[in-house]
Each structure stands twice: as C-alpha cells, then as structure tokens.
Amino acid sequence: MTNILITGSMGQVGSELIDYLLASYQGEILATDVRKVELGDKNERIQSEILDVRDASKLNELIDQYHIDEIYHLASILSAKGESDPFLAYNVNLSGTVNVLNSSVAKKVKKVFFPSSIAVYGPEAKRDDAGTRHDSIPTTMYGITKMSSEMLTQYYHRKYNLDVRSIRYPGIISYKVEPTAGTTDYSVEMIRSAVKGLPYTCYLREDTKLPMIYMGDAMKATLRLMNAPQENVKVRTSYNIMAYSMTCKELENEIKTIYPEFNVSYVPDSRQEIADSWPRSINTEDARRDWGFDPSFDLHNTVLDMVKNLKVLIH
Ligand code: SER
C-alpha cells in the first residue's frame, strides 16, 4: 500500500487530484495546505494537516507520522500573485520545493511529483511548438522559481537517485475550485460568467493565445507519468503537456455557440505582459512517446463539459 502526502491540497489542482488518487491507490492520503483543509464528505482514507511548505521540520514530522511513500508537491504561489509579492513566491516556491526534495531524500520517499509550468519559458522562446529543452529565461518570479525547481528536480535525481517526476502544466480549465492567482484564470472566469448570465471583462487582449488543457486530462496525464516504469521517464526536468491552444476570442466564440447573447470586453492589465512572455503552444512529443500522453478533450468538449457541470454547481 502506498501512503501519499499532498501539499497545496486546497488549490485548483490539489482539490481534484485527491479524488483521482483515491481511485487509483489503496493507501492513505494526507491532504495538507497552509489553510485548513475542507474534506467535506470525502473518503475515510483521507486525513488532513496544516502545513506551510517553508516549515521543513513539520514536513519531516508528517512524513514520519503518516509513513509517507509518495509526495505530490502542489503548493505554490502562482504567476499573477507572484508578481505582486515576488519574495513570497520565491520563498514558498523555491524553499518549499527544496524542503520537499531534501525531506524526500532523508526520509526515503519513493516518488515525488512536481508541477512545473509554461511559465518556465521566456519571451525569447519559440512562440509556437516550444520544445522540452529551451534556452529562454523566464521573466516572472513564478517562472524563475519553476525553472529553478526543474533544475533541482533533475539534480536530486542525478545526485541522490530520487525518483522525482514533473509535468509543465499549461493553463488548466476546471469547474470545482475557482482559480484566483494565475494568468490563465480568465479561461475559467469567462465560462463561469457565461453560465451565470453575466458579461465578462477579460484582462488579456482578445488575440492572446495560450496552451490549455481540461482538468481531467491533466490529472490522467499526472497519474500516467507517476505510474510509468522508471526507465520510461527519460526527462527529469519536466514534460510538456497541452491539449489545444486558443485565443481569448476563440474561447468567447465557443461559449457563444451555447450562450449567443454572452458579452465579453477586453481590458488588458498587468497580466498581459506575463501572458505575452509565454509560448502560444508547446511540443508534447516527449510525453506522448515516453508514457503515452493522450488528451481527450478539445476546446469544444471542454466548454460543453464545463457548462454542464457549472450549471449544476451555480444554479
Ligand atoms: N496557470 C498558471 C498561471 O497562470 C500557469 O502555470 O499562473
């Protein structure tokens, strides 16, 4: 049986990953977050603890106390919030990751998952089909911490043989938890507004194009990578994944096939500069070849499924 610790369990990804892990593992799950973890009517195999990932000794204690075998380290300050408090982002994202890697080596944790991001690319990267390896330099603190963490994961794998695996998530579209601190959040906000019958003011230009994926596909990819035989995991920085890339206007048009009266205006703010520094699409060949990345949802099906689920949640 495998016991799993999740950091950042209350975030957009963590709150959904718990259910996917419950379905595919037999062991216990320890859901941690810097704020109280709300488990609702979740399974009896889940326990929760408050954990600030900057606190290495508490992390060590929890790993011992709950006999942790694997860690999914999701706690992070996202791109937009990171630009309003870069020092916080530096500390949580980088010190937190070093703590998780150090504790994993010291406590002989068998596997670690680290989510990286399209934010590792900088403005001079290839705009379309950007490859796994690149020599661009990220310009946001979030990107800098993710890029540095990727280098650290590779280092801990080489030096300590730690089985740490990573995916560069694109923008993730999901309905359960509203994302609030990232640059790609507009995609979720736009669909939510349409379902609520409200107009939406988008903080990016209508022609801004970014790589995206629906949450279910991102979670399936994460578990597929984590369950792949070690010898298949050839990339120890981070694997690119994305299902489609779209402009804000393309998303608006797709929503309008369901809500023709939906009204969107575009008033770019400081997040435009962040979005402009990221690629429009990324190359996913390595993930497809090494562990069978194969997303099912395109933009059309993502919007259909989001609307179906949000209608139940919102009304
Ligand atoms: N979704 C993240 C953000 O916008 C990118 O990894 O910050």
CSV table of C-alpha atoms and ligand atoms in Angstrom, one decimal:
chain,number,residue,atom,x,y,z
A,1,MET,CA,0.0,0.0,0.0
A,2,THR,CA,1.2,3.5,-0.9
A,3,ASN,CA,0.7,6.4,1.5
A,4,ILE,CA,0.6,9.8,-0.2
A,5,LEU,CA,1.2,13.3,1.1
A,6,ILE,CA,-0.2,16.2,-1.0
A,7,THR,CA,0.9,19.8,-0.4
A,8,GLY,CA,-1.4,22.6,-1.6
A,9,SER,CA,-4.4,20.3,-1.4
A,10,MET,CA,-6.9,23.1,-1.4
A,11,GLY,CA,-5.8,24.6,-4.7
A,12,GLN,CA,-7.3,24.3,-8.2
A,13,VAL,CA,-5.2,21.1,-8.9
A,14,GLY,CA,-4.9,19.6,-5.3
A,15,SER,CA,-8.7,19.6,-4.7
A,16,GLU,CA,-9.2,17.5,-7.8
A,17,LEU,CA,-6.1,15.3,-7.6
A,18,ILE,CA,-7.3,13.9,-4.3
A,19,ASP,CA,-10.2,12.1,-6.0
A,20,TYR,CA,-8.0,10.7,-8.8
A,21,LEU,CA,-5.5,9.4,-6.2
A,22,LEU,CA,-8.2,7.8,-4.1
A,23,ALA,CA,-9.5,6.0,-7.2
A,24,SER,CA,-6.1,4.6,-8.2
A,25,TYR,CA,-4.3,4.0,-4.9
A,26,GLN,CA,-5.2,1.7,-2.0
A,27,GLY,CA,-3.2,3.5,0.7
A,28,GLU,CA,-4.0,6.6,2.9
A,29,ILE,CA,-3.8,10.2,1.7
A,30,LEU,CA,-2.6,13.0,3.8
A,31,ALA,CA,-4.0,16.3,2.4
A,32,THR,CA,-2.0,19.3,3.6
A,33,ASP,CA,-2.4,23.0,3.0
A,34,VAL,CA,-1.3,26.3,4.6
A,35,ARG,CA,-5.0,26.8,5.4
A,36,LYS,CA,-7.5,24.3,7.0
A,37,VAL,CA,-8.2,21.5,4.5
A,38,GLU,CA,-12.0,21.1,4.0
A,39,LEU,CA,-12.6,17.4,3.2
A,40,GLY,CA,-16.4,17.6,3.2
A,41,ASP,CA,-17.8,14.1,2.9
A,42,LYS,CA,-14.6,12.7,1.5
A,43,ASN,CA,-13.3,9.2,2.0
A,44,GLU,CA,-12.1,7.8,5.3
A,45,ARG,CA,-8.7,7.1,3.8
A,46,ILE,CA,-8.0,10.8,3.8
A,47,GLN,CA,-6.6,12.8,6.7
A,48,SER,CA,-5.6,16.4,6.8
A,49,GLU,CA,-3.0,18.6,8.5
A,50,ILE,CA,-2.0,22.3,8.2
A,51,LEU,CA,1.4,22.5,6.5
A,52,ASP,CA,3.4,25.5,5.3
A,53,VAL,CA,5.9,24.0,3.0
A,54,ARG,CA,8.5,26.5,4.2
A,55,ASP,CA,8.5,24.6,7.5
A,56,ALA,CA,10.9,21.7,6.9
A,57,SER,CA,10.7,20.2,10.4
A,58,LYS,CA,6.9,19.9,10.3
A,59,LEU,CA,7.2,18.3,6.9
A,60,ASN,CA,9.6,15.8,8.2
A,61,GLU,CA,7.4,15.0,11.2
A,62,LEU,CA,4.4,14.4,9.0
A,63,ILE,CA,6.3,12.1,6.6
A,64,ASP,CA,7.3,10.0,9.7
A,65,GLN,CA,4.0,10.1,11.4
A,66,TYR,CA,1.9,9.1,8.4
A,67,HIS,CA,4.6,6.7,6.8
A,68,ILE,CA,4.6,8.6,3.6
A,69,ASP,CA,5.8,6.8,0.4
A,70,GLU,CA,5.0,9.4,-2.2
A,71,ILE,CA,4.6,13.2,-2.3
A,72,TYR,CA,2.6,15.3,-4.7
A,73,HIS,CA,4.1,18.8,-4.1
A,74,LEU,CA,1.5,21.2,-5.4
A,75,ALA,CA,1.8,24.1,-3.0
A,76,SER,CA,2.8,27.2,-5.0
A,77,ILE,CA,2.3,31.0,-5.4
A,78,LEU,CA,1.0,31.4,-9.0
A,79,SER,CA,2.1,33.8,-11.6
A,80,ALA,CA,-0.1,36.9,-11.0
A,81,LYS,CA,0.1,36.7,-7.2
A,82,GLY,CA,3.9,36.1,-7.6
A,83,GLU,CA,4.3,39.4,-9.4
A,84,SER,CA,2.5,41.3,-6.6
A,85,ASP,CA,4.7,39.6,-3.9
A,86,PRO,CA,7.8,38.2,-5.6
A,87,PHE,CA,9.6,37.5,-2.3
A,88,LEU,CA,6.7,35.4,-1.0
A,89,ALA,CA,6.7,33.5,-4.3
A,90,TYR,CA,10.5,33.0,-4.1
A,91,ASN,CA,10.2,31.6,-0.6
A,92,VAL,CA,7.2,29.4,-0.9
A,93,ASN,CA,8.0,28.1,-4.4
A,94,LEU,CA,11.7,27.6,-4.1
A,95,SER,CA,12.4,27.0,-0.4
A,96,GLY,CA,9.2,24.8,-0.3
A,97,THR,CA,10.5,22.7,-3.2
A,98,VAL,CA,14.0,22.3,-1.7
A,99,ASN,CA,12.4,21.3,1.6
A,100,VAL,CA,10.3,18.6,-0.2
A,101,LEU,CA,13.3,17.3,-2.1
A,102,ASN,CA,15.5,17.2,1.0
A,103,SER,CA,12.9,15.5,3.2
A,104,SER,CA,12.2,13.0,0.4
A,105,VAL,CA,15.9,12.0,0.3
A,106,ALA,CA,16.3,12.0,4.0
A,107,LYS,CA,13.1,10.0,4.7
A,108,LYS,CA,13.5,7.7,1.7
A,109,VAL,CA,10.3,8.8,0.0
A,110,LYS,CA,9.9,6.6,-3.1
A,111,LYS,CA,8.4,9.1,-5.6
A,112,VAL,CA,7.8,12.8,-5.8
A,113,PHE,CA,5.6,14.7,-8.3
A,114,PHE,CA,6.4,18.3,-9.0
A,115,PRO,CA,4.2,20.5,-11.2
A,116,SER,CA,6.1,22.9,-13.4
A,117,SER,CA,4.5,25.4,-15.8
A,118,ILE,CA,4.6,27.0,-19.2
A,119,ALA,CA,6.0,30.0,-17.2
A,120,VAL,CA,9.5,28.5,-17.4
A,121,TYR,CA,9.7,29.9,-21.0
A,122,GLY,CA,10.6,33.5,-21.5
A,123,PRO,CA,9.8,36.0,-24.2
A,124,GLU,CA,12.7,34.8,-26.5
A,125,ALA,CA,11.5,31.2,-26.6
A,126,LYS,CA,9.9,29.8,-29.7
A,127,ARG,CA,6.3,31.1,-29.7
A,128,ASP,CA,4.8,28.0,-31.2
A,129,ASP,CA,5.5,24.4,-30.5
A,130,ALA,CA,8.2,25.3,-27.9
A,131,GLY,CA,10.3,22.2,-27.1
A,132,THR,CA,11.1,20.5,-23.8
A,133,ARG,CA,14.6,21.8,-23.9
A,134,HIS,CA,14.9,25.6,-24.4
A,135,ASP,CA,17.4,28.3,-23.7
A,136,SER,CA,15.0,31.1,-22.8
A,137,ILE,CA,15.0,32.8,-19.5
A,138,PRO,CA,11.6,33.3,-17.6
A,139,THR,CA,10.8,36.9,-16.7
A,140,THR,CA,8.3,36.3,-13.9
A,141,MET,CA,9.3,35.3,-10.4
A,142,TYR,CA,6.8,32.4,-10.7
A,143,GLY,CA,8.6,31.3,-13.9
A,144,ILE,CA,12.0,31.8,-12.3
A,145,THR,CA,11.1,29.6,-9.3
A,146,LYS,CA,9.6,26.9,-11.5
A,147,MET,CA,12.6,26.9,-13.8
A,148,SER,CA,15.0,26.6,-10.9
A,149,SER,CA,12.9,23.9,-9.3
A,150,GLU,CA,13.1,21.9,-12.6
A,151,MET,CA,16.8,22.1,-12.4
A,152,LEU,CA,16.7,21.0,-8.8
A,153,THR,CA,14.5,18.0,-9.6
A,154,GLN,CA,17.0,16.9,-12.2
A,155,TYR,CA,19.8,17.5,-9.7
A,156,TYR,CA,18.2,15.4,-6.9
A,157,HIS,CA,17.5,12.7,-9.4
A,158,ARG,CA,21.1,12.6,-10.6
A,159,LYS,CA,22.8,13.1,-7.3
A,160,TYR,CA,20.5,11.2,-4.9
A,161,ASN,CA,18.7,9.0,-7.3
A,162,LEU,CA,15.4,10.5,-6.1
A,163,ASP,CA,12.5,9.4,-8.3
A,164,VAL,CA,11.1,12.9,-8.9
A,165,ARG,CA,8.8,13.4,-11.9
A,166,SER,CA,7.4,16.5,-13.4
A,167,ILE,CA,5.0,18.0,-15.8
A,168,ARG,CA,4.8,21.5,-17.2
A,169,TYR,CA,1.1,22.3,-16.9
A,170,PRO,CA,-0.4,24.7,-19.4
A,171,GLY,CA,-3.5,26.7,-18.3
A,172,ILE,CA,-5.8,24.3,-16.7
A,173,ILE,CA,-9.6,24.7,-17.2
A,174,SER,CA,-11.7,23.3,-14.4
A,175,TYR,CA,-15.0,23.9,-12.6
A,176,LYS,CA,-14.6,22.6,-9.0
A,177,VAL,CA,-12.4,25.3,-7.5
A,178,GLU,CA,-12.2,28.8,-8.9
A,179,PRO,CA,-8.5,29.7,-9.6
A,180,THR,CA,-7.6,33.2,-8.4
A,181,ALA,CA,-3.9,33.8,-8.6
A,182,GLY,CA,-2.8,32.8,-12.1
A,183,THR,CA,-2.6,34.4,-15.6
A,184,THR,CA,-4.6,31.7,-17.3
A,185,ASP,CA,-7.6,32.0,-14.9
A,186,TYR,CA,-9.5,34.1,-17.4
A,187,SER,CA,-10.5,30.9,-19.2
A,188,VAL,CA,-12.4,29.6,-16.2
A,189,GLU,CA,-13.7,33.1,-15.3
A,190,MET,CA,-15.1,33.6,-18.8
A,191,ILE,CA,-17.0,30.3,-18.8
A,192,ARG,CA,-18.3,30.9,-15.2
A,193,SER,CA,-19.6,34.3,-16.2
A,194,ALA,CA,-21.5,33.0,-19.2
A,195,VAL,CA,-23.2,30.3,-17.1
A,196,LYS,CA,-24.1,32.9,-14.5
A,197,GLY,CA,-25.6,35.1,-17.3
A,198,LEU,CA,-23.2,37.9,-16.6
A,199,PRO,CA,-21.0,39.9,-19.1
A,200,TYR,CA,-17.2,39.3,-18.7
A,201,THR,CA,-14.3,41.8,-18.8
A,202,CYS,CA,-11.2,39.9,-19.9
A,203,TYR,CA,-7.8,41.2,-18.5
A,204,LEU,CA,-6.0,39.9,-21.6
A,205,ARG,CA,-6.2,41.1,-25.3
A,206,GLU,CA,-8.6,39.1,-27.4
A,207,ASP,CA,-5.8,37.7,-29.6
A,208,THR,CA,-3.7,36.4,-26.7
A,209,LYS,CA,-3.1,32.7,-27.4
A,210,LEU,CA,-2.0,30.2,-24.7
A,211,PRO,CA,-1.8,26.4,-24.4
A,212,MET,CA,-4.6,24.8,-22.4
A,213,ILE,CA,-5.9,21.5,-21.0
A,214,TYR,CA,-9.0,20.3,-19.3
A,215,MET,CA,-8.5,19.2,-15.7
A,216,GLY,CA,-9.4,15.6,-16.2
A,217,ASP,CA,-6.8,15.2,-19.0
A,218,ALA,CA,-4.2,17.0,-16.8
A,219,MET,CA,-5.0,14.6,-13.9
A,220,LYS,CA,-4.9,11.5,-16.1
A,221,ALA,CA,-1.5,12.6,-17.5
A,222,THR,CA,-0.2,13.2,-14.0
A,223,LEU,CA,-1.1,9.6,-12.9
A,224,ARG,CA,0.1,8.1,-16.1
A,225,LEU,CA,3.5,9.8,-15.6
A,226,MET,CA,3.7,8.7,-12.0
A,227,ASN,CA,2.8,5.1,-12.8
A,228,ALA,CA,5.1,4.8,-15.8
A,229,PRO,CA,8.1,2.4,-15.3
A,230,GLN,CA,11.2,4.3,-14.2
A,231,GLU,CA,13.1,3.5,-17.3
A,232,ASN,CA,10.5,5.2,-19.4
A,233,VAL,CA,10.9,8.5,-17.6
A,234,LYS,CA,13.7,10.0,-19.7
A,235,VAL,CA,13.0,13.7,-19.0
A,236,ARG,CA,14.0,14.7,-15.4
A,237,THR,CA,13.4,18.4,-15.8
A,238,SER,CA,9.8,18.4,-16.8
A,239,TYR,CA,7.4,17.1,-19.6
A,240,ASN,CA,5.3,19.5,-21.7
A,241,ILE,CA,1.6,18.7,-21.9
A,242,MET,CA,-1.2,20.6,-23.6
A,243,ALA,CA,-4.4,19.6,-25.4
A,244,TYR,CA,-5.1,22.7,-27.5
A,245,SER,CA,-4.2,26.3,-27.7
A,246,MET,CA,-6.7,29.1,-28.1
A,247,THR,CA,-7.1,32.8,-28.2
A,248,CYS,CA,-9.4,34.6,-25.7
A,249,LYS,CA,-11.6,35.4,-28.7
A,250,GLU,CA,-11.8,31.7,-29.7
A,251,LEU,CA,-12.9,30.8,-26.3
A,252,GLU,CA,-15.6,33.6,-26.4
A,253,ASN,CA,-16.8,32.3,-29.7
A,254,GLU,CA,-17.0,28.8,-28.5
A,255,ILE,CA,-19.0,29.9,-25.4
A,256,LYS,CA,-21.3,31.9,-27.8
A,257,THR,CA,-22.4,28.7,-29.6
A,258,ILE,CA,-24.2,27.9,-26.3
A,259,TYR,CA,-24.8,31.5,-25.0
A,260,PRO,CA,-25.2,33.7,-28.1
A,261,GLU,CA,-26.0,36.8,-26.0
A,262,PHE,CA,-22.8,36.5,-24.0
A,263,ASN,CA,-20.9,39.7,-23.9
A,264,VAL,CA,-17.1,40.0,-23.4
A,265,SER,CA,-15.0,43.1,-23.4
A,266,TYR,CA,-11.2,43.2,-23.3
A,267,VAL,CA,-9.3,45.5,-20.9
A,268,PRO,CA,-5.8,44.2,-20.6
A,269,ASP,CA,-4.0,44.8,-17.3
A,270,SER,CA,-0.5,43.8,-16.0
A,271,ARG,CA,-1.2,40.1,-16.6
A,272,GLN,CA,-0.9,40.8,-20.4
A,273,GLU,CA,2.8,41.2,-20.0
A,274,ILE,CA,3.0,37.8,-18.3
A,275,ALA,CA,0.9,36.1,-21.0
A,276,ASP,CA,3.0,37.7,-23.7
A,277,SER,CA,6.1,36.2,-22.2
A,278,TRP,CA,4.8,32.6,-22.6
A,279,PRO,CA,4.6,30.4,-25.7
A,280,ARG,CA,1.3,30.1,-27.7
A,281,SER,CA,1.8,26.3,-27.9
A,282,ILE,CA,4.3,23.7,-26.6
A,283,ASN,CA,5.6,20.5,-28.0
A,284,THR,CA,4.3,17.3,-26.3
A,285,GLU,CA,6.1,14.6,-28.2
A,286,ASP,CA,8.3,13.5,-25.3
A,287,ALA,CA,5.2,12.9,-23.1
A,288,ARG,CA,3.4,11.1,-25.8
A,289,ARG,CA,6.4,8.8,-26.6
A,290,ASP,CA,7.7,8.1,-23.0
A,291,TRP,CA,4.4,7.5,-21.1
A,292,GLY,CA,1.5,7.8,-23.6
A,293,PHE,CA,0.2,11.3,-23.0
A,294,ASP,CA,-3.1,11.3,-25.0
A,295,PRO,CA,-5.6,14.0,-24.0
A,296,SER,CA,-9.3,13.6,-25.0
A,297,PHE,CA,-10.9,17.0,-24.6
A,298,ASP,CA,-10.6,19.7,-27.3
A,299,LEU,CA,-11.8,23.2,-26.7
A,300,HIS,CA,-15.4,22.4,-27.9
A,301,ASN,CA,-15.8,19.5,-25.5
A,302,THR,CA,-14.1,21.3,-22.6
A,303,VAL,CA,-16.7,24.2,-22.9
A,304,LEU,CA,-19.6,21.7,-23.2
A,305,ASP,CA,-18.5,19.8,-20.1
A,306,MET,CA,-17.7,22.9,-18.1
A,307,VAL,CA,-21.1,24.4,-18.8
A,308,LYS,CA,-22.9,21.1,-18.0
A,309,ASN,CA,-21.1,20.9,-14.6
A,310,LEU,CA,-21.2,24.6,-13.7
A,311,LYS,CA,-25.0,24.7,-14.3
A,312,VAL,CA,-25.4,22.2,-11.5
A,313,LEU,CA,-22.9,24.0,-9.2
A,314,ILE,CA,-24.1,27.5,-9.8
A,315,HIS,CA,-27.9,27.2,-10.1
B,1,SER,N1,-1.9,28.6,-14.7
B,1,SER,C1,-0.6,29.2,-14.2
B,1,SER,C2,-0.7,30.6,-14.1
B,1,SER,O1,-1.5,31.2,-14.8
B,1,SER,C3,0.5,28.9,-15.2
B,1,SER,O2,1.2,27.7,-14.8
B,1,SER,O3,-0.1,31.2,-13.3
